[in-house]
Amino acid sequence: MEKLVAQNIQDGKPYEITIKDNEIQSIVITESEEIPEFYFGPGFFDIQVNGYAGHDYNLVQDYFLNLGQISKKLSKKGITRHLPTVITNSKKQLGKLFHQLTLLLESNHIYQKCIPAFHLEGPFISPEDGPRGAHFKEFVCAPNWDWFQYWQDIAGGRIKLITLSPEWEGSNSFIEKCVESGVKVSIGHTSANQQQIEGAVKAGASLSTHLGNGAHGILPRHPNYIWSQLAEEKLCASIIADGFHLPKEVIKVLQKVKGDQLFLVSDSVALAGMKPGDYETPVGGKVSLTKEGKLHLKDKPGMLAGSAMNLLQGFNFLLKNNLASIQEAWKMASQRPEKYIFTETEPWYADKKKEFIILKKSKDSQFDHYKTFISGKETFPNTIQSINYEQ
């Protein structure tokens, strides 16, 4: 039996939490005047995970259950739910990747809880160097509804989010079909002009994927596609807060403009949590991971190849640099992305009240993961040791 006092991040009050046999027994408000070192609140929700800790959603596995390690390891960082993100590839290869994800979810109910949907990032993005990022150019193409339906059928209808660039002819019609079918559409890896972005928003696009990244190194002062997306009030925006993708002052500006429409993603790849060095991966090909945690194309240090962080690190980055209060940062890592992807009428919300995380505040005002609960039970309690992936 374990009892601890933790502050509720939502109402700011202290509660006594009783845990027995890895299961919550009670959560009761307390009159304790001690300042608790623990905080609890909604689990973090990452809508952009390419891979993590050596496991890759963009690589066809010899044994698909290996991909379950991503959910286990992320749960030890407070991420209770995430969207596996499959990026630009051939029609056939993308089909294989969605097939193995479907098999994973069918293998165990815990993965269904951790993975409520999928994110397709590409292949309908900009073919230009810069906006294309680390995506392979040979597979970039115009939106194709028949192809998307093919992938969606294999995925069992689980593709809930697609990132594309509206610079292609026929983009608006494709966006309208996605929205009508219940799929959220995000603008990303784009070199679209003002009119094309306006058209995409009218067609139903509602998000900017990792705004400020997946862009040319040099842009006109104005107009450009970053200003255009910032100006669209109907666009929410996700950002990567790892200290490499966006400068602190840019995050401040994005917060002022987007307000409660702004939230965090990790954009983590399989190398997140790995040792520094040179690697070859399905995401970006030959890449280098520095000791500081920056991941870039091996021959192009200025071209990032995804992120080597997790969402808890992004949360801590905001706090360390006074970019958000703990309440604001927590919302950016949990409730806002969740609210964007899902509605409260969906069955997925059935046991939400029993899902939360406990974080422990350290001496430097950063937070470490302590426990994660889904359906009132600690997830993967004894199957994996906590590992420090912080930079």
Short mmCIF file of C-alpha atoms in Angstrom, two decimals:
data_model
loop_
_atom_site.label_atom_id
_atom_site.label_comp_id
_atom_site.label_asym_id
_atom_site.label_seq_id
_atom_site.Cartn_x
_atom_site.Cartn_y
_atom_site.Cartn_z
CA MET A 1 0.00 0.00 0.00
CA GLU A 2 1.33 3.41 -0.96
CA LYS A 3 -0.10 6.79 -0.01
CA LEU A 4 1.10 10.11 -1.35
CA VAL A 5 -0.13 13.69 -1.45
CA ALA A 6 -0.23 15.28 -4.88
CA GLN A 7 -1.53 18.57 -6.22
CA ASN A 8 -4.27 18.34 -8.80
CA ILE A 9 -3.07 20.31 -11.81
CA GLN A 10 -6.64 21.22 -12.74
CA ASP A 11 -8.01 22.66 -9.49
CA GLY A 12 -4.70 23.31 -7.66
CA LYS A 13 -5.83 21.44 -4.52
CA PRO A 14 -3.92 18.69 -2.68
CA TYR A 15 -5.25 15.13 -2.75
CA GLU A 16 -4.22 11.95 -0.97
CA ILE A 17 -3.83 9.13 -3.50
CA THR A 18 -3.87 5.54 -2.25
CA ILE A 19 -2.34 2.84 -4.45
CA LYS A 20 -2.38 -0.91 -3.83
CA ASP A 21 -1.18 -3.67 -6.15
CA ASN A 22 -0.56 -1.13 -8.94
CA GLU A 23 -4.19 0.02 -8.82
CA ILE A 24 -5.81 3.23 -7.56
CA GLN A 25 -7.83 2.63 -4.39
CA SER A 26 -8.88 6.20 -3.65
CA ILE A 27 -8.23 9.86 -4.47
CA VAL A 28 -9.44 12.09 -1.65
CA ILE A 29 -9.00 15.81 -1.13
CA THR A 30 -6.90 16.58 1.94
CA GLU A 31 -6.40 19.55 4.25
CA SER A 32 -2.62 19.08 4.28
CA GLU A 33 -0.75 22.40 4.24
CA GLU A 34 2.50 20.87 3.05
CA ILE A 35 3.62 21.85 -0.44
CA PRO A 36 3.52 18.53 -2.30
CA GLU A 37 6.40 17.40 -4.48
CA PHE A 38 3.96 15.40 -6.62
CA TYR A 39 1.49 16.69 -9.22
CA PHE A 40 -1.20 14.72 -11.02
CA GLY A 41 -3.42 15.39 -14.01
CA PRO A 42 -4.45 14.14 -17.46
CA GLY A 43 -1.98 11.92 -19.27
CA PHE A 44 0.07 13.46 -22.04
CA PHE A 45 -1.21 12.89 -25.58
CA ASP A 46 1.30 13.00 -28.46
CA ILE A 47 -0.26 13.11 -31.94
CA GLN A 48 3.07 12.80 -33.76
CA VAL A 49 5.27 9.81 -32.90
CA ASN A 50 7.35 8.30 -35.70
CA GLY A 51 9.15 5.99 -33.29
CA TYR A 52 10.95 5.88 -29.97
CA ALA A 53 13.91 4.28 -28.17
CA GLY A 54 15.10 2.17 -31.08
CA HIS A 55 11.66 1.15 -32.40
CA ASP A 56 10.29 2.60 -35.64
CA TYR A 57 6.73 2.82 -36.95
CA ASN A 58 8.20 3.51 -40.42
CA LEU A 59 10.03 0.20 -40.66
CA VAL A 60 8.34 -3.09 -41.52
CA GLN A 61 9.09 -5.38 -38.59
CA ASP A 62 10.07 -9.03 -38.59
CA TYR A 63 7.94 -9.27 -35.46
CA PHE A 64 5.26 -6.57 -35.27
CA LEU A 65 4.80 -6.92 -31.50
CA ASN A 66 8.18 -5.20 -31.10
CA LEU A 67 6.31 -1.97 -31.84
CA GLY A 68 4.46 -2.40 -28.55
CA GLN A 69 7.65 -1.33 -26.81
CA ILE A 70 6.96 2.24 -27.95
CA SER A 71 3.74 2.41 -25.91
CA LYS A 72 5.49 0.87 -22.91
CA LYS A 73 8.45 3.22 -22.99
CA LEU A 74 6.33 6.31 -23.63
CA SER A 75 4.07 5.43 -20.70
CA LYS A 76 7.16 5.72 -18.48
CA LYS A 77 7.42 9.32 -19.63
CA GLY A 78 3.80 10.19 -18.90
CA ILE A 79 2.49 9.76 -22.45
CA THR A 80 -0.69 7.73 -22.03
CA ARG A 81 -1.89 8.03 -25.62
CA HIS A 82 -0.17 8.72 -28.92
CA LEU A 83 -0.74 8.58 -32.66
CA PRO A 84 1.78 6.42 -34.55
CA THR A 85 2.90 8.65 -37.42
CA VAL A 86 3.71 7.06 -40.76
CA ILE A 87 5.52 9.30 -43.23
CA THR A 88 6.00 9.59 -46.99
CA ASN A 89 6.65 6.29 -48.77
CA SER A 90 5.34 4.20 -51.66
CA LYS A 91 1.69 3.15 -51.80
CA LYS A 92 2.63 -0.48 -51.20
CA GLN A 93 5.03 0.24 -48.33
CA LEU A 94 2.57 2.51 -46.55
CA GLY A 95 0.01 -0.28 -46.81
CA LYS A 96 2.44 -2.67 -45.11
CA LEU A 97 3.14 -0.19 -42.33
CA PHE A 98 -0.55 0.36 -41.58
CA HIS A 99 -1.15 -3.39 -41.72
CA GLN A 100 1.40 -4.10 -38.99
CA LEU A 101 -0.05 -1.31 -36.85
CA THR A 102 -3.49 -2.88 -37.22
CA LEU A 103 -2.10 -6.25 -36.16
CA LEU A 104 -0.49 -4.63 -33.12
CA LEU A 105 -3.75 -3.10 -31.96
CA GLU A 106 -5.62 -6.36 -32.48
CA SER A 107 -3.05 -8.23 -30.39
CA ASN A 108 -3.79 -6.62 -27.01
CA HIS A 109 -6.40 -4.25 -25.57
CA ILE A 110 -3.73 -2.15 -23.81
CA TYR A 111 -2.33 -1.05 -27.17
CA GLN A 112 -5.82 -0.04 -28.25
CA LYS A 113 -5.98 2.24 -25.22
CA CYS A 114 -2.52 3.70 -25.83
CA ILE A 115 -3.06 4.11 -29.59
CA PRO A 116 -6.51 5.54 -30.37
CA ALA A 117 -5.72 6.43 -34.01
CA PHE A 118 -3.03 6.88 -36.68
CA HIS A 119 -1.42 9.95 -38.29
CA LEU A 120 -0.39 9.91 -41.96
CA GLU A 121 2.25 12.58 -42.64
CA GLY A 122 2.63 12.70 -46.42
CA PRO A 123 3.09 11.63 -49.15
CA PHE A 124 0.98 14.56 -50.39
CA ILE A 125 3.47 17.23 -49.30
CA SER A 126 5.73 19.75 -51.04
CA PRO A 127 8.43 18.23 -53.27
CA GLU A 128 10.70 21.24 -52.69
CA ASP A 129 13.91 21.00 -50.69
CA GLY A 130 13.34 22.60 -47.31
CA PRO A 131 9.58 22.19 -46.94
CA ARG A 132 9.94 18.49 -47.75
CA GLY A 133 12.26 18.08 -44.78
CA ALA A 134 13.66 14.56 -44.39
CA HIS A 135 10.88 12.93 -46.43
CA PHE A 136 12.07 10.95 -49.46
CA LYS A 137 11.43 13.00 -52.62
CA GLU A 138 10.79 10.03 -54.92
CA PHE A 139 7.56 9.18 -53.09
CA VAL A 140 6.10 12.70 -52.83
CA CYS A 141 3.00 13.07 -55.01
CA ALA A 142 -0.31 14.86 -55.49
CA PRO A 143 -3.30 13.94 -53.29
CA ASN A 144 -4.92 10.71 -54.43
CA TRP A 145 -8.24 9.78 -52.84
CA ASP A 146 -8.17 6.17 -54.09
CA TRP A 147 -4.77 5.67 -52.49
CA PHE A 148 -5.94 7.17 -49.22
CA GLN A 149 -8.99 4.91 -49.16
CA TYR A 150 -6.71 1.93 -49.79
CA TRP A 151 -4.60 2.82 -46.73
CA GLN A 152 -7.65 3.64 -44.65
CA ASP A 153 -9.20 0.24 -45.42
CA ILE A 154 -6.02 -1.52 -44.33
CA ALA A 155 -5.91 0.64 -41.19
CA GLY A 156 -9.49 -0.27 -40.31
CA GLY A 157 -10.56 3.38 -40.51
CA ARG A 158 -8.03 4.38 -37.85
CA ILE A 159 -6.27 7.14 -39.84
CA LYS A 160 -7.66 10.13 -37.97
CA LEU A 161 -5.15 12.79 -39.06
CA ILE A 162 -3.35 13.54 -42.32
CA THR A 163 -0.66 16.15 -42.93
CA LEU A 164 -0.45 17.50 -46.48
CA SER A 165 0.45 20.56 -48.52
CA PRO A 166 -2.39 22.35 -50.33
CA GLU A 167 -0.10 23.52 -53.15
CA TRP A 168 -1.20 20.58 -55.33
CA GLU A 169 -4.05 20.86 -57.84
CA GLY A 170 -7.09 19.11 -56.44
CA SER A 171 -6.00 19.57 -52.82
CA ASN A 172 -9.20 21.30 -51.72
CA SER A 173 -11.42 18.55 -53.09
CA PHE A 174 -9.28 15.96 -51.32
CA ILE A 175 -9.44 17.92 -48.04
CA GLU A 176 -13.23 18.14 -48.25
CA LYS A 177 -13.49 14.36 -48.72
CA CYS A 178 -11.22 13.74 -45.74
CA VAL A 179 -13.22 16.03 -43.48
CA GLU A 180 -16.52 14.49 -44.62
CA SER A 181 -15.13 11.06 -43.70
CA GLY A 182 -14.13 12.21 -40.20
CA VAL A 183 -10.41 12.71 -40.84
CA LYS A 184 -8.67 15.84 -39.55
CA VAL A 185 -6.50 17.63 -42.12
CA SER A 186 -3.33 19.49 -41.18
CA ILE A 187 -1.15 21.75 -43.33
CA GLY A 188 2.52 20.88 -43.13
CA HIS A 189 5.72 20.45 -45.16
CA THR A 190 4.26 23.08 -47.44
CA SER A 191 5.34 25.80 -49.84
CA ALA A 192 1.75 26.84 -50.51
CA ASN A 193 0.93 30.47 -51.18
CA GLN A 194 -1.61 32.66 -49.38
CA GLN A 195 -4.52 31.77 -51.68
CA GLN A 196 -3.81 28.04 -51.45
CA ILE A 197 -3.73 28.13 -47.66
CA GLU A 198 -6.93 30.16 -47.52
CA GLY A 199 -8.55 27.63 -49.85
CA ALA A 200 -7.41 24.72 -47.72
CA VAL A 201 -8.89 26.27 -44.57
CA LYS A 202 -12.20 26.90 -46.34
CA ALA A 203 -12.15 23.25 -47.45
CA GLY A 204 -11.74 22.15 -43.84
CA ALA A 205 -8.04 22.07 -42.92
CA SER A 206 -7.82 22.80 -39.19
CA LEU A 207 -4.20 22.42 -38.02
CA SER A 208 -0.63 23.43 -38.85
CA THR A 209 1.80 20.53 -38.32
CA HIS A 210 4.94 21.54 -36.33
CA LEU A 211 4.49 25.16 -37.40
CA GLY A 212 7.77 26.91 -38.19
CA ASN A 213 9.47 23.69 -39.28
CA GLY A 214 9.38 21.74 -42.51
CA ALA A 215 10.17 25.04 -44.26
CA HIS A 216 12.74 26.79 -46.44
CA GLY A 217 15.82 28.03 -44.62
CA ILE A 218 15.24 31.50 -46.09
CA LEU A 219 11.79 33.01 -46.74
CA PRO A 220 10.51 36.34 -48.11
CA ARG A 221 9.66 38.78 -45.32
CA HIS A 222 6.08 38.71 -46.53
CA PRO A 223 4.03 37.08 -47.75
CA ASN A 224 5.09 33.58 -46.77
CA TYR A 225 3.34 30.41 -45.65
CA ILE A 226 4.20 30.84 -41.95
CA TRP A 227 2.54 34.27 -41.77
CA SER A 228 -0.41 32.91 -43.77
CA GLN A 229 -0.98 30.04 -41.34
CA LEU A 230 -0.57 32.28 -38.30
CA ALA A 231 -3.23 34.60 -39.69
CA GLU A 232 -5.80 31.84 -40.15
CA GLU A 233 -7.92 31.88 -37.00
CA LYS A 234 -9.43 28.46 -37.77
CA LEU A 235 -6.02 26.77 -37.73
CA CYS A 236 -4.72 25.26 -34.52
CA ALA A 237 -0.96 24.71 -34.44
CA SER A 238 1.38 22.08 -33.06
CA ILE A 239 4.99 22.88 -32.18
CA ILE A 240 8.15 20.98 -31.25
CA ALA A 241 9.68 22.47 -28.10
CA ASP A 242 13.09 20.83 -27.91
CA GLY A 243 15.36 23.86 -28.22
CA PHE A 244 16.41 22.96 -31.77
CA HIS A 245 13.28 23.19 -33.91
CA LEU A 246 12.15 26.61 -32.69
CA PRO A 247 13.94 29.43 -30.82
CA LYS A 248 12.37 30.48 -27.53
CA GLU A 249 11.30 33.86 -28.90
CA VAL A 250 9.43 32.19 -31.76
CA ILE A 251 7.48 30.03 -29.31
CA LYS A 252 6.54 33.21 -27.40
CA VAL A 253 5.16 34.77 -30.57
CA LEU A 254 3.24 31.64 -31.53
CA GLN A 255 1.69 31.56 -28.06
CA LYS A 256 0.56 35.15 -28.30
CA VAL A 257 -1.04 34.60 -31.70
CA LYS A 258 -2.53 31.12 -31.29
CA GLY A 259 -3.31 31.14 -27.56
CA ASP A 260 -5.24 28.04 -26.52
CA GLN A 261 -5.05 26.72 -30.10
CA LEU A 262 -1.36 25.91 -29.59
CA PHE A 263 -0.13 22.53 -28.34
CA LEU A 264 2.94 20.31 -28.19
CA VAL A 265 4.06 17.35 -30.26
CA SER A 266 7.34 15.48 -30.00
CA ASP A 267 7.78 14.39 -33.65
CA SER A 268 10.05 11.76 -32.08
CA VAL A 269 11.79 9.23 -34.28
CA ALA A 270 13.29 5.88 -33.36
CA LEU A 271 16.57 7.53 -32.35
CA ALA A 272 14.90 9.40 -29.47
CA GLY A 273 16.60 8.09 -26.36
CA MET A 274 19.54 6.55 -28.24
CA LYS A 275 23.25 7.30 -27.85
CA PRO A 276 24.84 10.09 -29.97
CA GLY A 277 26.30 8.98 -33.28
CA ASP A 278 25.65 8.43 -36.98
CA TYR A 279 22.72 6.26 -38.02
CA GLU A 280 20.80 5.16 -41.10
CA THR A 281 17.04 5.22 -40.73
CA PRO A 282 13.84 4.95 -42.79
CA VAL A 283 13.13 8.56 -41.72
CA GLY A 284 15.77 10.71 -43.37
CA GLY A 285 18.29 8.06 -44.42
CA LYS A 286 21.76 8.92 -43.09
CA VAL A 287 21.41 11.08 -39.98
CA SER A 288 23.49 12.25 -37.04
CA LEU A 289 22.45 12.57 -33.40
CA THR A 290 24.58 15.03 -31.42
CA LYS A 291 25.36 14.76 -27.72
CA GLU A 292 23.13 17.81 -27.18
CA GLY A 293 20.19 15.88 -28.63
CA LYS A 294 19.97 17.51 -32.07
CA LEU A 295 19.06 15.12 -34.89
CA HIS A 296 19.96 16.24 -38.43
CA LEU A 297 20.72 14.87 -41.89
CA LYS A 298 24.32 13.65 -41.78
CA ASP A 299 25.61 15.88 -44.58
CA LYS A 300 23.30 18.81 -43.79
CA PRO A 301 23.62 19.92 -40.13
CA GLY A 302 21.10 22.66 -40.73
CA MET A 303 18.40 20.21 -41.88
CA LEU A 304 16.65 18.56 -38.95
CA ALA A 305 15.56 14.92 -39.32
CA GLY A 306 12.80 14.74 -36.75
CA SER A 307 13.10 15.04 -33.02
CA ALA A 308 15.08 13.03 -30.47
CA MET A 309 12.91 14.09 -27.54
CA ASN A 310 9.71 12.94 -25.85
CA LEU A 311 6.73 15.06 -24.84
CA LEU A 312 7.81 15.26 -21.19
CA GLN A 313 11.05 16.90 -22.34
CA GLY A 314 9.03 19.44 -24.34
CA PHE A 315 6.90 20.12 -21.26
CA ASN A 316 10.05 20.67 -19.18
CA PHE A 317 11.58 22.90 -21.88
CA LEU A 318 8.61 25.27 -21.63
CA LEU A 319 8.94 25.44 -17.84
CA LYS A 320 12.73 25.80 -17.81
CA ASN A 321 12.57 28.77 -20.17
CA ASN A 322 9.54 30.44 -18.51
CA LEU A 323 7.50 29.97 -21.68
CA ALA A 324 4.43 28.68 -19.84
CA SER A 325 3.05 28.04 -16.38
CA ILE A 326 2.84 24.43 -15.26
CA GLN A 327 -0.93 24.49 -15.84
CA GLU A 328 -0.51 25.92 -19.34
CA ALA A 329 2.29 23.53 -20.29
CA TRP A 330 0.27 20.56 -19.01
CA LYS A 331 -2.70 21.57 -21.17
CA MET A 332 -0.41 21.93 -24.20
CA ALA A 333 0.82 18.37 -23.68
CA SER A 334 -2.52 16.74 -22.87
CA GLN A 335 -5.96 18.30 -23.13
CA ARG A 336 -5.45 20.51 -26.18
CA PRO A 337 -4.19 17.85 -28.60
CA GLU A 338 -6.81 15.44 -27.26
CA LYS A 339 -9.60 17.99 -27.76
CA TYR A 340 -8.36 18.68 -31.28
CA ILE A 341 -8.37 15.03 -32.38
CA PHE A 342 -11.46 13.74 -30.57
CA THR A 343 -14.84 14.83 -29.28
CA GLU A 344 -16.33 13.83 -25.94
CA THR A 345 -19.09 11.88 -27.69
CA GLU A 346 -16.63 9.28 -28.99
CA PRO A 347 -16.48 5.87 -27.23
CA TRP A 348 -12.76 6.41 -26.61
CA TYR A 349 -13.71 8.73 -23.74
CA ALA A 350 -15.49 6.02 -21.74
CA ASP A 351 -12.85 5.57 -19.00
CA LYS A 352 -11.07 8.93 -19.28
CA LYS A 353 -11.71 9.77 -15.60
CA LYS A 354 -9.47 6.88 -14.58
CA GLU A 355 -6.56 7.95 -16.77
CA PHE A 356 -3.91 10.24 -15.31
CA ILE A 357 -0.22 10.61 -14.59
CA ILE A 358 1.76 11.57 -11.50
CA LEU A 359 4.88 13.69 -11.95
CA LYS A 360 7.50 14.46 -9.30
CA LYS A 361 9.05 17.90 -9.07
CA SER A 362 12.84 17.94 -8.85
CA LYS A 363 15.12 20.50 -7.18
CA ASP A 364 15.62 22.41 -10.45
CA SER A 365 11.84 22.82 -10.90
CA GLN A 366 11.80 20.23 -13.68
CA PHE A 367 9.50 17.23 -13.56
CA ASP A 368 10.23 13.52 -13.64
CA HIS A 369 7.70 10.82 -14.39
CA TYR A 370 6.48 8.88 -11.35
CA LYS A 371 3.45 6.78 -12.35
CA THR A 372 1.00 6.39 -15.23
CA PHE A 373 -2.51 5.03 -14.86
CA ILE A 374 -4.98 3.91 -17.52
CA SER A 375 -8.37 2.53 -16.49
CA GLY A 376 -7.28 3.03 -12.88
CA LYS A 377 -4.33 0.65 -13.19
CA GLU A 378 -0.65 1.40 -13.54
CA THR A 379 0.44 0.72 -17.10
CA PHE A 380 3.17 -1.86 -17.66
CA PRO A 381 4.15 -1.67 -13.95
CA ASN A 382 6.96 -4.23 -13.86
CA THR A 383 7.80 -4.88 -17.49
CA ILE A 384 10.26 -2.05 -18.03
CA GLN A 385 12.55 0.03 -15.88
CA SER A 386 12.36 3.83 -15.96
CA ILE A 387 15.09 5.16 -18.23
CA ASN A 388 16.39 8.73 -18.27
CA TYR A 389 16.10 9.95 -21.83
CA GLU A 390 16.53 13.62 -20.90
CA GLN A 391 19.25 15.52 -22.69
#
